[in-house]
mmCIF file of C-alpha atoms in Angstrom:
data_model
loop_
_atom_site.group_PDB
_atom_site.id
_atom_site.type_symbol
_atom_site.label_atom_id
_atom_site.label_comp_id
_atom_site.label_asym_id
_atom_site.label_seq_id
_atom_site.Cartn_x
_atom_site.Cartn_y
_atom_site.Cartn_z
ATOM 1 C CA MET G 6 -0.092 0.286 -0.034
ATOM 2 C CA ALA G 7 1.543 3.341 -0.614
ATOM 3 C CA GLY G 8 1.907 5.942 1.770
ATOM 4 C CA MET G 9 -0.940 8.499 2.591
ATOM 5 C CA LYS G 10 -0.295 11.858 4.657
ATOM 6 C CA ILE G 11 -2.647 12.720 6.951
ATOM 7 C CA SER G 12 -4.196 15.820 5.129
ATOM 8 C CA ASP G 13 -5.501 13.217 2.438
ATOM 9 C CA LEU G 14 -6.174 10.300 4.658
ATOM 10 C CA ASP G 15 -8.746 7.635 3.477
ATOM 11 C CA PHE G 16 -9.878 5.303 6.003
ATOM 12 C CA ILE G 17 -11.665 2.988 3.494
ATOM 13 C CA ARG G 18 -8.255 2.366 1.948
ATOM 14 C CA LEU G 19 -7.101 1.004 5.696
ATOM 15 C CA LEU G 20 -9.865 -1.411 5.681
ATOM 16 C CA PRO G 21 -9.237 -4.932 5.567
ATOM 17 C CA ALA G 22 -9.948 -6.936 2.455
ATOM 18 C CA PHE G 23 -13.006 -8.483 4.034
ATOM 19 C CA MET G 24 -14.425 -5.436 4.893
ATOM 20 C CA ARG G 25 -14.407 -3.466 1.689
ATOM 21 C CA ASP G 26 -17.398 -4.629 0.258
ATOM 22 C CA ASP G 27 -19.240 -3.919 3.982
ATOM 23 C CA GLU G 28 -21.644 -0.721 3.159
ATOM 24 C CA ALA G 29 -21.659 -0.042 6.661
ATOM 25 C CA ALA G 30 -17.827 0.008 6.772
ATOM 26 C CA ILE G 31 -17.650 1.900 3.854
ATOM 27 C CA ALA G 32 -19.853 4.282 5.012
ATOM 28 C CA LEU G 33 -18.303 4.765 8.417
ATOM 29 C CA SER G 34 -14.915 5.174 6.822
ATOM 30 C CA LYS G 35 -16.597 8.260 4.751
ATOM 31 C CA ALA G 36 -17.547 9.807 8.111
ATOM 32 C CA VAL G 37 -14.146 9.231 9.645
ATOM 33 C CA ASN G 38 -12.932 10.837 6.811
ATOM 34 C CA GLU G 39 -14.769 13.702 7.156
ATOM 35 C CA LEU G 40 -14.037 14.479 10.554
ATOM 36 C CA ILE G 41 -10.857 13.632 10.139
ATOM 37 C CA GLY G 42 -9.857 15.751 7.076
ATOM 38 C CA ILE G 43 -11.009 19.255 8.702
ATOM 39 C CA PRO G 44 -8.170 19.485 11.351
ATOM 40 C CA SER G 45 -5.403 17.966 9.287
ATOM 41 C CA ARG G 46 -5.891 20.883 6.951
ATOM 42 C CA ARG G 47 -5.444 23.266 9.413
ATOM 43 C CA ILE G 48 -2.323 21.395 10.652
ATOM 44 C CA PRO G 49 -0.062 23.399 8.519
ATOM 45 C CA THR G 50 -1.091 26.690 10.475
ATOM 46 C CA ILE G 51 -0.412 25.382 13.992
ATOM 47 C CA ARG G 52 2.924 23.956 13.197
ATOM 48 C CA THR G 53 6.023 25.841 14.500
ATOM 49 C CA TRP G 54 9.072 24.337 15.149
ATOM 50 C CA ASP G 55 9.889 23.511 11.401
ATOM 51 C CA GLU G 56 8.116 26.674 10.073
ATOM 52 C CA ILE G 57 10.398 29.012 12.568
ATOM 53 C CA ASP G 58 12.038 30.739 9.850
ATOM 54 C CA ASN G 59 8.573 31.524 8.263
ATOM 55 C CA LEU G 60 7.250 32.999 11.609
ATOM 56 C CA THR G 61 6.255 36.834 11.752
ATOM 57 C CA GLU G 62 7.078 38.741 14.483
ATOM 58 C CA ALA G 63 3.747 38.235 16.383
ATOM 59 C CA GLU G 64 4.003 34.724 16.141
ATOM 60 C CA CYS G 65 7.693 34.943 17.406
ATOM 61 C CA ASP G 66 6.651 37.082 20.442
ATOM 62 C CA GLU G 67 3.957 34.734 21.289
ATOM 63 C CA MET G 68 5.675 31.565 21.197
ATOM 64 C CA ALA G 69 9.096 33.324 23.089
ATOM 65 C CA TRP G 70 6.407 33.402 25.690
ATOM 66 C CA GLU G 71 5.041 30.417 25.558
ATOM 67 C CA LEU G 72 8.463 28.825 25.592
ATOM 68 C CA ASP G 73 9.558 31.047 28.863
ATOM 69 C CA VAL G 74 12.537 33.045 26.885
ATOM 70 C CA ASP G 75 13.224 35.477 29.347
ATOM 71 C CA TRP G 76 16.381 36.550 27.588
ATOM 72 C CA TYR G 77 13.960 37.505 24.705
ATOM 73 C CA ASP G 78 13.306 40.918 23.822
ATOM 74 C CA GLN G 79 10.252 42.336 21.439
ATOM 75 C CA SER G 80 12.688 44.971 20.382
ATOM 76 C CA TYR G 81 14.859 42.594 18.509
ATOM 77 C CA SER G 82 14.791 41.952 15.123
ATOM 78 C CA LEU G 83 12.830 39.306 12.852
ATOM 79 C CA GLN G 84 15.761 37.414 12.453
ATOM 80 C CA VAL G 85 17.161 37.729 15.860
ATOM 81 C CA LYS G 86 13.733 36.861 17.464
ATOM 82 C CA ARG G 87 13.916 33.614 15.385
ATOM 83 C CA ASN G 88 17.393 32.660 16.163
ATOM 84 C CA LEU G 89 16.637 32.759 20.255
ATOM 85 C CA ILE G 90 13.426 30.836 19.552
ATOM 86 C CA LYS G 91 15.470 28.258 17.680
ATOM 87 C CA ASN G 92 18.094 27.983 20.222
ATOM 88 C CA ALA G 93 15.687 28.231 23.442
ATOM 89 C CA LEU G 94 14.755 24.786 24.632
ATOM 90 C CA ASN G 95 18.585 23.590 24.198
ATOM 91 C CA VAL G 96 19.910 26.652 26.344
ATOM 92 C CA LYS G 97 17.591 25.685 28.688
ATOM 93 C CA ARG G 98 19.048 22.137 29.119
ATOM 94 C CA ILE G 99 22.504 23.435 29.290
ATOM 95 C CA ALA G 100 21.524 27.074 31.389
ATOM 96 C CA GLY G 101 24.652 28.143 33.206
ATOM 97 C CA THR G 102 27.356 26.814 31.286
ATOM 98 C CA LYS G 103 29.911 28.844 28.698
ATOM 99 C CA GLU G 104 27.679 27.121 25.902
ATOM 100 C CA ALA G 105 24.603 28.532 27.000
ATOM 101 C CA VAL G 106 26.058 31.947 27.178
ATOM 102 C CA LEU G 107 27.862 31.809 23.903
ATOM 103 C CA ASN G 108 24.294 30.366 21.941
ATOM 104 C CA VAL G 109 22.242 33.358 23.275
ATOM 105 C CA LEU G 110 24.857 35.569 22.221
ATOM 106 C CA LYS G 111 25.304 34.291 19.046
ATOM 107 C CA GLY G 112 21.535 34.374 18.234
ATOM 108 C CA ILE G 113 21.814 38.217 19.420
ATOM 109 C CA LEU G 114 24.832 39.693 18.150
ATOM 110 C CA GLY G 115 26.126 37.132 15.592
ATOM 111 C CA LYS G 116 29.296 36.840 16.230
ATOM 112 C CA ALA G 117 30.658 36.563 19.622
ATOM 113 C CA GLN G 118 33.314 34.156 21.560
ATOM 114 C CA VAL G 119 33.757 33.685 25.277
ATOM 115 C CA GLU G 120 37.017 32.772 27.245
ATOM 116 C CA GLU G 121 36.987 31.827 30.433
ATOM 117 C CA TRP G 122 39.449 33.266 33.254
ATOM 118 C CA PHE G 123 42.187 30.345 32.938
ATOM 119 C CA GLN G 124 42.212 31.152 28.749
ATOM 120 C CA TYR G 125 43.444 34.297 29.418
ATOM 121 C CA ASN G 126 45.143 34.548 33.115
ATOM 122 C CA GLY G 127 42.157 36.523 34.420
ATOM 123 C CA THR G 128 40.344 36.974 37.876
ATOM 124 C CA PRO G 129 39.243 33.348 39.223
ATOM 125 C CA TYR G 130 35.735 32.588 37.946
ATOM 126 C CA HIS G 131 35.447 35.720 35.870
ATOM 127 C CA PHE G 132 34.875 35.615 31.717
ATOM 128 C CA LYS G 133 35.491 37.837 28.909
ATOM 129 C CA VAL G 134 33.200 38.105 26.091
ATOM 130 C CA ARG G 135 34.503 39.301 22.511
ATOM 131 C CA THR G 136 32.304 40.673 19.712
ATOM 132 C CA ASP G 137 32.316 42.875 17.022
ATOM 133 C CA ALA G 138 29.027 43.573 17.079
ATOM 134 C CA VAL G 139 27.720 47.584 17.595
ATOM 135 C CA LEU G 140 26.198 48.156 20.779
ATOM 136 C CA ASP G 141 24.510 51.258 21.601
ATOM 137 C CA GLU G 142 23.934 52.633 25.618
ATOM 138 C CA ASP G 143 20.602 50.732 25.572
ATOM 139 C CA MET G 144 21.791 47.607 24.145
ATOM 140 C CA ALA G 145 24.899 47.465 26.239
ATOM 141 C CA THR G 146 22.680 48.070 29.413
ATOM 142 C CA TYR G 147 20.640 45.136 28.036
ATOM 143 C CA PHE G 148 23.392 43.172 27.521
ATOM 144 C CA TRP G 149 24.307 42.935 31.058
ATOM 145 C CA GLU G 150 20.962 41.761 32.012
ATOM 146 C CA ILE G 151 21.554 38.969 29.407
ATOM 147 C CA ILE G 152 24.502 37.610 30.744
ATOM 148 C CA LYS G 153 22.960 37.806 34.596
ATOM 149 C CA LYS G 154 20.398 35.557 33.461
ATOM 150 C CA ILE G 155 22.155 32.754 31.635
ATOM 151 C CA LYS G 156 25.317 32.467 33.206
ATOM 152 C CA ASN G 157 25.826 30.367 36.435
ATOM 153 C CA VAL G 158 25.871 32.101 40.065
ATOM 154 C CA ARG G 159 29.814 32.042 40.720
ATOM 155 C CA SER G 160 30.275 33.436 37.444
ATOM 156 C CA HIS G 161 31.010 36.947 36.561
ATOM 157 C CA ILE G 162 31.710 38.835 33.304
ATOM 158 C CA GLU G 163 35.203 40.799 33.481
ATOM 159 C CA VAL G 164 35.702 41.837 30.224
ATOM 160 C CA LEU G 165 33.825 43.097 27.056
ATOM 161 C CA GLU G 166 35.748 43.630 24.437
ATOM 162 C CA ILE G 167 34.315 44.745 21.049
ATOM 163 C CA GLU G 168 36.534 44.302 18.052
ATOM 164 C CA ARG G 169 36.726 46.658 14.709
ATOM 165 C CA HIS G 170 38.302 45.327 11.650
ATOM 166 C CA THR G 171 39.064 47.670 8.756
ATOM 167 C CA GLU G 172 40.844 47.125 5.941
ATOM 168 C CA HIS G 173 43.607 49.999 4.210
ATOM 169 C CA THR G 174 46.171 50.291 1.621
ATOM 170 C CA ILE G 175 49.738 50.969 3.108
ATOM 171 C CA PHE G 176 52.317 52.545 0.896
ATOM 172 C CA SER G 177 55.735 52.490 2.095
ATOM 173 C CA GLY G 178 58.906 54.407 0.539
ATOM 174 C CA CYS G 179 62.620 54.937 1.613
ATOM 175 C CA GLY G 180 65.060 57.631 1.205
ATOM 176 C CA LEU G 181 68.766 58.390 2.084
ATOM 177 C CA PHE G 182 70.134 61.412 3.472
ATOM 178 C CA ALA G 183 73.788 61.377 4.072
ATOM 179 C CA VAL G 184 75.940 64.094 5.997
ATOM 180 C CA TYR G 185 80.017 63.748 5.068
ATOM 181 C CA HIS G 186 82.448 65.781 7.699
ATOM 182 C CA PRO G 187 85.711 65.019 5.948
ATOM 183 C CA ALA G 188 88.690 64.730 8.549
ATOM 184 C CA ALA G 189 90.525 68.003 9.522
ATOM 185 C CA ILE G 190 94.505 68.012 9.382
ATOM 186 C CA ILE G 191 96.464 69.749 11.696
ATOM 187 C CA ASP G 192 100.251 69.588 10.921
ATOM 188 C CA GLY G 193 99.660 66.587 8.614
ATOM 189 C CA TYR G 194 98.031 64.175 11.480
ATOM 190 C CA GLU G 195 94.417 63.295 11.206
ATOM 191 C CA THR G 196 92.282 64.093 14.009
ATOM 192 C CA GLN G 197 88.522 64.144 13.006
ATOM 193 C CA ALA G 198 87.124 61.633 10.556
ATOM 194 C CA GLU G 199 82.900 61.246 10.860
ATOM 195 C CA THR G 200 80.461 59.583 8.495
ATOM 196 C CA LEU G 201 77.287 60.165 9.529
ATOM 197 C CA GLN G 202 74.194 58.482 7.739
ATOM 198 C CA ASP G 203 70.270 58.667 8.555
ATOM 199 C CA ILE G 204 67.734 56.450 6.753
ATOM 200 C CA ASN G 205 64.001 58.650 6.641
ATOM 201 C CA THR G 206 61.133 57.852 5.033
ATOM 202 C CA GLY G 207 60.424 59.583 2.062
ATOM 203 C CA VAL G 208 61.674 58.977 -1.730
ATOM 204 C CA ALA G 209 64.241 61.805 -1.782
ATOM 205 C CA GLY G 210 68.228 61.693 -1.320
ATOM 206 C CA ILE G 211 69.899 64.343 -0.327
ATOM 207 C CA THR G 212 74.131 64.263 0.251
ATOM 208 C CA ARG G 213 76.076 67.160 1.245
ATOM 209 C CA HIS G 214 79.910 67.134 1.205
ATOM 210 C CA ARG G 215 82.219 69.439 3.126
ATOM 211 C CA PRO G 216 85.663 69.942 2.065
ATOM 212 C CA ALA G 217 88.608 68.933 4.344
ATOM 213 C CA ALA G 218 89.645 71.939 6.679
ATOM 214 C CA ILE G 219 93.110 72.312 6.617
ATOM 215 C CA LEU G 220 94.695 74.000 9.731
ATOM 216 C CA GLN G 221 98.583 75.231 10.209
ATOM 217 C CA SER G 222 99.832 75.672 13.641
#
């Protein structure tokens, strides 16, 4: 027998062979088809977990309330709301762990890292968070409240690092600046010999030459 979906379930096809000619069984099966057909056609309208990416904001808000997602906020964007709902049950299961904090922060900020104190020689039972998200004053305040709801009691956030990555073209050049002081000759003896040479950035070279001084006693 070919498979059937619940939306087009046919009880007549489910009858055993010896009952398929029984008019009473056939009539009862048709009646059941009608009764089952109405709610089965409504099933797609109440699906949630496999339709999270298609939920509206109002539906997300309602589902977050049903799941008691206390790190959820109605001011979030639709995509953030969907992300938080997807991970809600898993976060509740591992609440109080580094992984739970990381899952929620990624859902809200998009990119985040959590490092425990022993990974960066910090204060015991503290941790730091690194992200490249843009946080305004309100979001920064709410950020601390979110952390408090997910972390364990003994751990405390110590540092929030916000990274910024920029790309620039760097040009370099070099030049030669030389000053030459020839030896001074006094009574035929060389008393001074000095050559100074500085390398500076730039593209030009300058050389200065001063003739030797000849002094007589």
